[in-house]
Tab-separated table of N, CA and C and ligand atoms in Angstrom:
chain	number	residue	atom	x	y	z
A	1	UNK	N	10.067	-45.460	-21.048
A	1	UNK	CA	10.201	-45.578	-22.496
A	1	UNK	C	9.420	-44.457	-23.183
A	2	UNK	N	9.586	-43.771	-24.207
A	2	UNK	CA	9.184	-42.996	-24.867
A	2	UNK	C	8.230	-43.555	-26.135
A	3	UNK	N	7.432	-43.499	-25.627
A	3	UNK	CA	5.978	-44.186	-26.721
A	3	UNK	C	5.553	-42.910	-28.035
A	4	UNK	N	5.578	-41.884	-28.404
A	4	UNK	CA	4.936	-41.469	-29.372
A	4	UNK	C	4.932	-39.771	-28.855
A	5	UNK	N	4.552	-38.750	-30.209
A	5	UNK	CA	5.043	-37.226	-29.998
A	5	UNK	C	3.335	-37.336	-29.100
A	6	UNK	N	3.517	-36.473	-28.039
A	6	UNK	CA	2.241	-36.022	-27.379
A	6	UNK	C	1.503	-34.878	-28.211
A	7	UNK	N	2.733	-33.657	-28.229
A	7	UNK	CA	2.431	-32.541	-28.512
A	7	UNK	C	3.382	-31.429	-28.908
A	8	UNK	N	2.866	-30.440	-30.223
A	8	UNK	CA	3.906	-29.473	-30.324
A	8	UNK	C	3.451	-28.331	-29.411
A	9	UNK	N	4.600	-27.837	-29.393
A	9	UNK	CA	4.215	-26.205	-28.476
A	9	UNK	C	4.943	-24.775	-29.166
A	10	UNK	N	3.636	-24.166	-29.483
A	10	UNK	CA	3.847	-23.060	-30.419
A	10	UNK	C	3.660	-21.904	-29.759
A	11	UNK	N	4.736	-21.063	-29.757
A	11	UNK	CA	4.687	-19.780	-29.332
A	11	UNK	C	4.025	-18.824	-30.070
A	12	UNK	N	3.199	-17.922	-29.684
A	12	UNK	CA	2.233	-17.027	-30.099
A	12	UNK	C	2.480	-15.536	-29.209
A	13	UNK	N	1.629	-14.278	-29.964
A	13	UNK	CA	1.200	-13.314	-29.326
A	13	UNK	C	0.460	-13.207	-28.469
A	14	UNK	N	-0.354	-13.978	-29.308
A	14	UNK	CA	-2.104	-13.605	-29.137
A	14	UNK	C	-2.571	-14.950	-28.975
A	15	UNK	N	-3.150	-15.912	-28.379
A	15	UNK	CA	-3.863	-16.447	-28.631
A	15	UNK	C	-5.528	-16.179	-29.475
A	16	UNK	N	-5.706	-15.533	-28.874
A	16	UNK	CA	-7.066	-15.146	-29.642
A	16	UNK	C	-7.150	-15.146	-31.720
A	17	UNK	N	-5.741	-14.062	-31.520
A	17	UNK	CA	-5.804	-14.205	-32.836
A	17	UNK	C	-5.330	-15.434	-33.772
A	18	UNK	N	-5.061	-16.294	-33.218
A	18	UNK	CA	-4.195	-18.198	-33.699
A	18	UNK	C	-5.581	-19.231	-33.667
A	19	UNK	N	-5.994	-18.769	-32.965
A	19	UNK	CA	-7.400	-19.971	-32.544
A	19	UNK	C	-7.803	-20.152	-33.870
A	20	UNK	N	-8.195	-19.011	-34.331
A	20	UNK	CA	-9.523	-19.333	-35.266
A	20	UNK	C	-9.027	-19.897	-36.496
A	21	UNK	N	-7.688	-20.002	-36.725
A	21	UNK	CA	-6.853	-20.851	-38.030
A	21	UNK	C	-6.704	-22.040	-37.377
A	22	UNK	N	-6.471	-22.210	-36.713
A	22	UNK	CA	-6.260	-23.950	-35.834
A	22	UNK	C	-8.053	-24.603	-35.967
A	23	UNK	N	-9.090	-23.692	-35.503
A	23	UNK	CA	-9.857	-24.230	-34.949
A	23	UNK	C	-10.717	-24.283	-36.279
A	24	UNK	N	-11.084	-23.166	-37.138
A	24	UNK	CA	-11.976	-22.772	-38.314
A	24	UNK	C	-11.504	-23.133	-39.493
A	25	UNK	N	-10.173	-23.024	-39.848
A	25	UNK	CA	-9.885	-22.810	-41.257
A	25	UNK	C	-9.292	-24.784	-41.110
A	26	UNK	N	-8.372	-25.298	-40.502
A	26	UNK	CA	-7.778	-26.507	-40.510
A	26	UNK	C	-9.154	-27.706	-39.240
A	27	UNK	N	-9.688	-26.795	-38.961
A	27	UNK	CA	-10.431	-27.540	-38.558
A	27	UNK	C	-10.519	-28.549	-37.153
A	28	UNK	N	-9.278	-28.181	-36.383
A	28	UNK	CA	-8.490	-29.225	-35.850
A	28	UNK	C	-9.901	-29.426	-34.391
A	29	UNK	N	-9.651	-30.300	-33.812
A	29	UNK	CA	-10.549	-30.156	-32.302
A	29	UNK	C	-10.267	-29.611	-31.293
A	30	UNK	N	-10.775	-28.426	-30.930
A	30	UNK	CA	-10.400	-26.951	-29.915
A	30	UNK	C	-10.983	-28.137	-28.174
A	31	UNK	N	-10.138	-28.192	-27.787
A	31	UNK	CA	-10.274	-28.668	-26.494
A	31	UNK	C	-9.880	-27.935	-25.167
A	32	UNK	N	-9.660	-26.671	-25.586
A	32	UNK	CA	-9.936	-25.528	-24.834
A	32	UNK	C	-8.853	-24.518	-23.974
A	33	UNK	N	-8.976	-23.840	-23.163
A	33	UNK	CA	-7.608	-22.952	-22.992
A	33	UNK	C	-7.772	-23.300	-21.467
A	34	UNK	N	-5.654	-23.264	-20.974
A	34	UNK	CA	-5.663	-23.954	-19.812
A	34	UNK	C	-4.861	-22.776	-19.344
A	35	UNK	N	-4.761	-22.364	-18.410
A	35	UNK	CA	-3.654	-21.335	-17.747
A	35	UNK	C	-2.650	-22.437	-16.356
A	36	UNK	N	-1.131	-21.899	-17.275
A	36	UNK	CA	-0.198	-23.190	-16.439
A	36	UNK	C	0.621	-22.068	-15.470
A	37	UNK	N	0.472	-21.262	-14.737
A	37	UNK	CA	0.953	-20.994	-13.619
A	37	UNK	C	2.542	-21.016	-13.645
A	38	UNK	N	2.941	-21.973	-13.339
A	38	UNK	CA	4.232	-22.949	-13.087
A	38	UNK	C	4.998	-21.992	-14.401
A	39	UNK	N	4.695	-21.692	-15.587
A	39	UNK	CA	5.532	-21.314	-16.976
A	39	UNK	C	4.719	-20.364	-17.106
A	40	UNK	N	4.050	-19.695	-16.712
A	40	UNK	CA	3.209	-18.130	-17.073
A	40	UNK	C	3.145	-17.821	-18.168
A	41	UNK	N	2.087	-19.250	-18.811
A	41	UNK	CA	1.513	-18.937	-20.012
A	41	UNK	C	-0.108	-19.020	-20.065
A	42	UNK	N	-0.733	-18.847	-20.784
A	42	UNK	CA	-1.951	-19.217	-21.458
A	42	UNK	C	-1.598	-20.339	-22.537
A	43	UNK	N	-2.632	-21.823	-22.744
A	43	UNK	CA	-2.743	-22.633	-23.021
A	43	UNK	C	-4.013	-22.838	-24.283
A	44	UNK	N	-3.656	-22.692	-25.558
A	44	UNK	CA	-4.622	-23.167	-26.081
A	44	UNK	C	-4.361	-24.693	-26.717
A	45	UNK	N	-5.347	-25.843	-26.401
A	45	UNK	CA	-4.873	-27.058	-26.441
A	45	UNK	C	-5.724	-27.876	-28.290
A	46	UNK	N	-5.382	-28.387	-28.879
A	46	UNK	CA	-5.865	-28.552	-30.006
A	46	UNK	C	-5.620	-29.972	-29.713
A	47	UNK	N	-6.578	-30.797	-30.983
A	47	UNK	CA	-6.165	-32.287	-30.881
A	47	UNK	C	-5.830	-32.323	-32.419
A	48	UNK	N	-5.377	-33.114	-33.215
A	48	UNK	CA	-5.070	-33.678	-34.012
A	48	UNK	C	-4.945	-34.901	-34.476
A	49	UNK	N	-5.574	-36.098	-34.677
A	49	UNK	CA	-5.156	-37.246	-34.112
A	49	UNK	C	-4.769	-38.036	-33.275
A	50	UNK	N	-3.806	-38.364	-33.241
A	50	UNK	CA	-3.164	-38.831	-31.627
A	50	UNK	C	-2.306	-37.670	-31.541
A	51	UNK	N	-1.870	-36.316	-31.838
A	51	UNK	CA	-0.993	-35.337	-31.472
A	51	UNK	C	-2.069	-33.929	-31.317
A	52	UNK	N	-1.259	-33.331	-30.156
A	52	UNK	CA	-2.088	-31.990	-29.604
A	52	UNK	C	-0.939	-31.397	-29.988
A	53	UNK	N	-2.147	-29.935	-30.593
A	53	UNK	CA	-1.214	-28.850	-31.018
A	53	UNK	C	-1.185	-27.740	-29.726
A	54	UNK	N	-0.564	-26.984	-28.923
A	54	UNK	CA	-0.490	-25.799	-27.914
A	54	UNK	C	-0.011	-25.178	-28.729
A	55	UNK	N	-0.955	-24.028	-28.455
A	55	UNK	CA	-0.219	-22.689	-28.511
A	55	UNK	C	-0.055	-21.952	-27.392
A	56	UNK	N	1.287	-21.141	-26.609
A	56	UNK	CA	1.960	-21.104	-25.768
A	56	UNK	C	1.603	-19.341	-26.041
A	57	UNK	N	1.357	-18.597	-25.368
A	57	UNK	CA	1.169	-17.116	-24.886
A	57	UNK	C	1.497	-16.679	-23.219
A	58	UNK	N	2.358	-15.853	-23.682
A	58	UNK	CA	2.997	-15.968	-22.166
A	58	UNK	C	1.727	-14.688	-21.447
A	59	UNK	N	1.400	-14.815	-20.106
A	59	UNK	CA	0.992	-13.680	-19.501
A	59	UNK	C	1.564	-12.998	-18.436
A	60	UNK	N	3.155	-13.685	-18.372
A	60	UNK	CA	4.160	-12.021	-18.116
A	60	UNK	C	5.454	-11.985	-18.473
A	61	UNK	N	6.039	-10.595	-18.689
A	61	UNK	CA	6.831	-10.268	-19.053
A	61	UNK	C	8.487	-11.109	-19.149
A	62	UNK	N	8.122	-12.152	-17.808
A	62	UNK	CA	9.598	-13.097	-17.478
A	62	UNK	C	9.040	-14.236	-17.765
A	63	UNK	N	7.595	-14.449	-18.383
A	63	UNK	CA	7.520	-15.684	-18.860
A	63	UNK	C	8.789	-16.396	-19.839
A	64	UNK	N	9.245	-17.587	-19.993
A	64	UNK	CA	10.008	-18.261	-20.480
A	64	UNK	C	9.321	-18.037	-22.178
A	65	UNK	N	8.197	-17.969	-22.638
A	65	UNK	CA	7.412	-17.914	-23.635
A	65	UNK	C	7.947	-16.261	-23.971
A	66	UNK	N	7.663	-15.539	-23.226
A	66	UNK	CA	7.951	-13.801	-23.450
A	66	UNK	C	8.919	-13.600	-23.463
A	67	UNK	N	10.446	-14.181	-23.509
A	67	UNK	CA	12.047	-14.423	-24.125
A	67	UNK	C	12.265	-15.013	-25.402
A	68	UNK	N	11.374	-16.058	-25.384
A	68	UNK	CA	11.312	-16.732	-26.472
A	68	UNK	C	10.823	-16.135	-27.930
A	69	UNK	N	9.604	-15.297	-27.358
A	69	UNK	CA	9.436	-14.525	-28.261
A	69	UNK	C	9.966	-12.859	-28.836
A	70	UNK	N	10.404	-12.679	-27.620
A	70	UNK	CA	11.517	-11.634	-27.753
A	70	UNK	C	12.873	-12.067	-28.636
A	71	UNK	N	13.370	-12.819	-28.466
A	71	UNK	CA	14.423	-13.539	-28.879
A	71	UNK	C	14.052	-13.833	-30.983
A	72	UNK	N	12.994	-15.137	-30.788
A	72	UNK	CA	12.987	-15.780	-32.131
A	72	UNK	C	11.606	-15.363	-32.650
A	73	UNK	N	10.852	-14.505	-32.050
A	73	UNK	CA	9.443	-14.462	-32.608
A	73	UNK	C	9.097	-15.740	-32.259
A	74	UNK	N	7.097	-15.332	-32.638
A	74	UNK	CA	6.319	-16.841	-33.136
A	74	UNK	C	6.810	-17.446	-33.582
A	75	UNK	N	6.288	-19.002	-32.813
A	75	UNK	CA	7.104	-20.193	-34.066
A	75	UNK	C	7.195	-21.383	-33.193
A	76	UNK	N	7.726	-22.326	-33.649
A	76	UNK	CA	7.763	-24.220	-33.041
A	76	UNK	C	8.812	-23.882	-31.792
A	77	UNK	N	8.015	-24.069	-30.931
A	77	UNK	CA	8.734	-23.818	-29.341
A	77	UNK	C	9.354	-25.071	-29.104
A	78	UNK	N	8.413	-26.489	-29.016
A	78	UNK	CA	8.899	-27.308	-28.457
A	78	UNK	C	8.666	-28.409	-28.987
A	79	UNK	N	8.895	-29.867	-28.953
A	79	UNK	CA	8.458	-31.168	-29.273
A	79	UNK	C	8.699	-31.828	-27.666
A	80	UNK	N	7.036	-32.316	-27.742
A	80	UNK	CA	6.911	-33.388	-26.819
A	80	UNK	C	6.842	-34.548	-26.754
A	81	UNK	N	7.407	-35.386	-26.279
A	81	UNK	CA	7.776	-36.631	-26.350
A	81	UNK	C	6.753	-37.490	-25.232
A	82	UNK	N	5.984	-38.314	-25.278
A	82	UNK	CA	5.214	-39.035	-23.776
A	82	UNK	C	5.664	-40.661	-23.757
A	83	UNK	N	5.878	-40.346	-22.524
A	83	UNK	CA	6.736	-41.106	-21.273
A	83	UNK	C	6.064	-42.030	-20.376
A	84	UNK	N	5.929	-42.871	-20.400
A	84	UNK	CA	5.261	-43.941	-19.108
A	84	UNK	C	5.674	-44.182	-17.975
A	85	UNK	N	6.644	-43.584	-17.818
A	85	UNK	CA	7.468	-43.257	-16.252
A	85	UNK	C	8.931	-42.356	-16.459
A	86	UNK	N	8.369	-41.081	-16.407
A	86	UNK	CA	9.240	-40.048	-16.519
A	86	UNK	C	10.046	-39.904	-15.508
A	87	UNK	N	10.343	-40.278	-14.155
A	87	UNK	CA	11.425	-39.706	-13.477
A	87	UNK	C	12.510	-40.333	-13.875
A	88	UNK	N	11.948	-41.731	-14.368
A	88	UNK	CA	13.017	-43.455	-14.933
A	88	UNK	C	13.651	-42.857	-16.300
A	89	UNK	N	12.940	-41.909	-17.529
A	89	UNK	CA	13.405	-41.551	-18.339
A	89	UNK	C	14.457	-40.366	-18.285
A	90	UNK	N	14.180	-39.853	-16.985
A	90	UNK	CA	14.903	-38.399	-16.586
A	90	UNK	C	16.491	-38.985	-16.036
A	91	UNK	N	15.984	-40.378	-14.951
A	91	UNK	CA	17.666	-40.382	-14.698
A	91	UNK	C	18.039	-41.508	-15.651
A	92	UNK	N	17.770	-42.158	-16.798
A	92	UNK	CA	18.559	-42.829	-17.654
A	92	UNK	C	19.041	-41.903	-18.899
A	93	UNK	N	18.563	-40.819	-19.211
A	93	UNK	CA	18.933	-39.795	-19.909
A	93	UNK	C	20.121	-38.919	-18.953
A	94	UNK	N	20.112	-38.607	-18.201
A	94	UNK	CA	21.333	-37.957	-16.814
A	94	UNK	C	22.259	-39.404	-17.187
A	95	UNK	N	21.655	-40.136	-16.882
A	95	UNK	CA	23.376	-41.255	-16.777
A	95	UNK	C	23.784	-41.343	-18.176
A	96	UNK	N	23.243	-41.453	-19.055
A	96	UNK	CA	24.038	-41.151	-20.516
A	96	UNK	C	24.696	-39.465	-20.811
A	97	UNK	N	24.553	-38.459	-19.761
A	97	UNK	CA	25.378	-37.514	-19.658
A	97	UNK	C	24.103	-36.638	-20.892
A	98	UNK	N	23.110	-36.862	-20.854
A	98	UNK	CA	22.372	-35.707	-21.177
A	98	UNK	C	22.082	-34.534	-20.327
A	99	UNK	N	21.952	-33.440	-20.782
A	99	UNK	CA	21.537	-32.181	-19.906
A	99	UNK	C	20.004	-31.889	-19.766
A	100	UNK	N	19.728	-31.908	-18.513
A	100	UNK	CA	18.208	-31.947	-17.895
A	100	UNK	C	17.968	-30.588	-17.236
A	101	UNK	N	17.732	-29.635	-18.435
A	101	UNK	CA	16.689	-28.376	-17.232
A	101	UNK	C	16.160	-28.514	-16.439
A	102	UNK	N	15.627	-29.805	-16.460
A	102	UNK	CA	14.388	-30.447	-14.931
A	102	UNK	C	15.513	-31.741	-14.762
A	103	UNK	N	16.037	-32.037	-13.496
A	103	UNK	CA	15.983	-33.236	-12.498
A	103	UNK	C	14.977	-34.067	-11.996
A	104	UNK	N	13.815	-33.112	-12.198
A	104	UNK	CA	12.635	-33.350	-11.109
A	104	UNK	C	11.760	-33.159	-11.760
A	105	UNK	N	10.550	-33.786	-12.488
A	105	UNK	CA	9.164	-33.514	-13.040
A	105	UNK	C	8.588	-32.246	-12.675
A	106	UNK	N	7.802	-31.451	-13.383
A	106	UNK	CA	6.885	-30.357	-13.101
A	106	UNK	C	5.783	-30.866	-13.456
A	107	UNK	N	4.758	-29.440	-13.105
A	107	UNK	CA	3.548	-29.963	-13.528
A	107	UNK	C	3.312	-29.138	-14.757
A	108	UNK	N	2.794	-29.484	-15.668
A	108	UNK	CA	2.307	-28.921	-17.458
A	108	UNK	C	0.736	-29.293	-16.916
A	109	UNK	N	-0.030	-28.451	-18.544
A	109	UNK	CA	-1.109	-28.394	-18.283
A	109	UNK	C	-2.201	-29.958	-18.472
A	110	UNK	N	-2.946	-29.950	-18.227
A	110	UNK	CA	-3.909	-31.267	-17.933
A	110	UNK	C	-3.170	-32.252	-16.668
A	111	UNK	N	-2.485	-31.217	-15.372
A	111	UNK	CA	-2.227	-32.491	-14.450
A	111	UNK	C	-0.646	-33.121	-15.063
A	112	UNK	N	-0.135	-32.919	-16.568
A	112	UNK	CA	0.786	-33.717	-16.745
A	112	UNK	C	2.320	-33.103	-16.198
A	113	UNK	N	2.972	-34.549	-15.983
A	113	UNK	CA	4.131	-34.286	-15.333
A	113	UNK	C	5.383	-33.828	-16.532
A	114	UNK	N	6.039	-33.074	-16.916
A	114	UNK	CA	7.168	-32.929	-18.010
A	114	UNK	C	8.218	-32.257	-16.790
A	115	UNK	N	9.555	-32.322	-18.121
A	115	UNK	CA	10.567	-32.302	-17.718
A	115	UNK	C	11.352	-31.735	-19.055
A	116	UNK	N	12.261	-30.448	-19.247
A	116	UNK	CA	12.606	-30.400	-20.479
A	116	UNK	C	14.245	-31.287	-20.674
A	117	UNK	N	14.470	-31.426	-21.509
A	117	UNK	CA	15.883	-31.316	-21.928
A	117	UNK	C	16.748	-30.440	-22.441
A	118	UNK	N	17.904	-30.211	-21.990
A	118	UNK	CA	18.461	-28.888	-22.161
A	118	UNK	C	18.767	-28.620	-23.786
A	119	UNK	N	18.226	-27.653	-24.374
A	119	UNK	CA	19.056	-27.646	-25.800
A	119	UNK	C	20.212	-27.928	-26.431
A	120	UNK	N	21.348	-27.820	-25.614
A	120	UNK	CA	22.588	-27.926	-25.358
A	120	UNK	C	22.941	-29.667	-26.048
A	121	UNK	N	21.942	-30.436	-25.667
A	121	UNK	CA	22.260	-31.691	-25.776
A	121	UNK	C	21.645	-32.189	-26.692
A	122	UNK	N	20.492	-31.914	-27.379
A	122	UNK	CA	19.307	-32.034	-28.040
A	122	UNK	C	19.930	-31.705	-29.563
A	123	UNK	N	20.579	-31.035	-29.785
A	123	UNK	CA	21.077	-30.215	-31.279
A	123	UNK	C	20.268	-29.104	-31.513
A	124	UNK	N	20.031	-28.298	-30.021
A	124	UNK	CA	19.029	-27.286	-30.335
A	124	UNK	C	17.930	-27.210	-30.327
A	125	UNK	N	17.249	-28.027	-30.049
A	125	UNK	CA	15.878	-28.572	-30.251
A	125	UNK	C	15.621	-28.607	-28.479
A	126	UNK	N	14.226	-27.879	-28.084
A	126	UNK	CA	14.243	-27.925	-27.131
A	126	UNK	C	13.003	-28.928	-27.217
A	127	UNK	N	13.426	-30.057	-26.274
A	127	UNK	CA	12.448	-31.141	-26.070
A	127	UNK	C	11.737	-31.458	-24.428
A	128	UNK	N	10.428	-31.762	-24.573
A	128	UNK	CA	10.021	-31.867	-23.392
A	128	UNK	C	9.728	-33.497	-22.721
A	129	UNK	N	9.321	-33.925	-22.246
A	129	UNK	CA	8.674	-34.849	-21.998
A	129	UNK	C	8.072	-34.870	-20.710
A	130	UNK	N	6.704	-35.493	-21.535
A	130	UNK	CA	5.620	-35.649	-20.780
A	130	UNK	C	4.755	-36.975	-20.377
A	131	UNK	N	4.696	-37.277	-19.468
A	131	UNK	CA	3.905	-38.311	-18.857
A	131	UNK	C	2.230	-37.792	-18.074
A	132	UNK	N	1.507	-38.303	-19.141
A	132	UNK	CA	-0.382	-37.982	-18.762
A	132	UNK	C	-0.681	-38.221	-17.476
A	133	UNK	N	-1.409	-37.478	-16.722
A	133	UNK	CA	-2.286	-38.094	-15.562
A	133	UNK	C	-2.904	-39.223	-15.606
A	134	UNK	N	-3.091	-39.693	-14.931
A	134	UNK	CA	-3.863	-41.159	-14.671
A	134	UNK	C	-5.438	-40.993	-14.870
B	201	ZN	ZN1	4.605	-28.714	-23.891
């Protein structure tokens, strides 16, 4: 079941230069930078209430983030959705004939498992979902 937005994911240049408006000027809670391997980005993680803000900086050239920004510039990459048993949400979304970039959970940053949904099905909107580590 899909309980509540986890997190947005914002594509950036720079991290360095985004921090200090997230962290100084809005004030938000800087909970620190994660490097995710798996999507060859840099991770800066913000809290907000019950919603974390990322900002997404790719560190190479075929990063999925470094198309994205080639493509649309900076800007709202993604909406995350969190999941209490994501593989169960992955194939009841497949049997209603949604399109799943992931079949299979990955790993995102803090340990969590996501899975995107294809835009295609979404109305454009590329959506993730994520289920927290234990
Ligand atoms: Zn995300």
């Amino acid at each position: 079941m899909i309980q509540k937005i986890n997190h947005l994911g914002i594509a950036v240049n720079n991290l360095d230069e985004q921090i200090p408006f997230y962290r100084d000027i809005l004030k938000f809670e800087f909970l620190g930078i994660e490097e995710v391997s798996d999507q060859k980005v840099r991770v800066a993680i913000f809290q907000i209430g019950e919603v974390k803000i990322e900002l997404l900086e790719p560190t190479a050239p075929d990063s999925p983030i470094a198309k994205y920004l080639d493509k649309k510039g900076p800007g709202i990459h993604h909406i995350a959705y969190q999941t209490d048993n994501i593989q169960h949400q992955i194939d009841q979304l497949t049997n209603q004939n949604i399109n799943m970039i992931d079949q299979q959970p990955r790993t995102g940053a803090h340990q969590t498992k996501i899975a995107f949904i294809h835009p295609k099905s979404s109305g454009k909107i590329l959506i993730e979902l994520c289920q927290p580590s234990e």
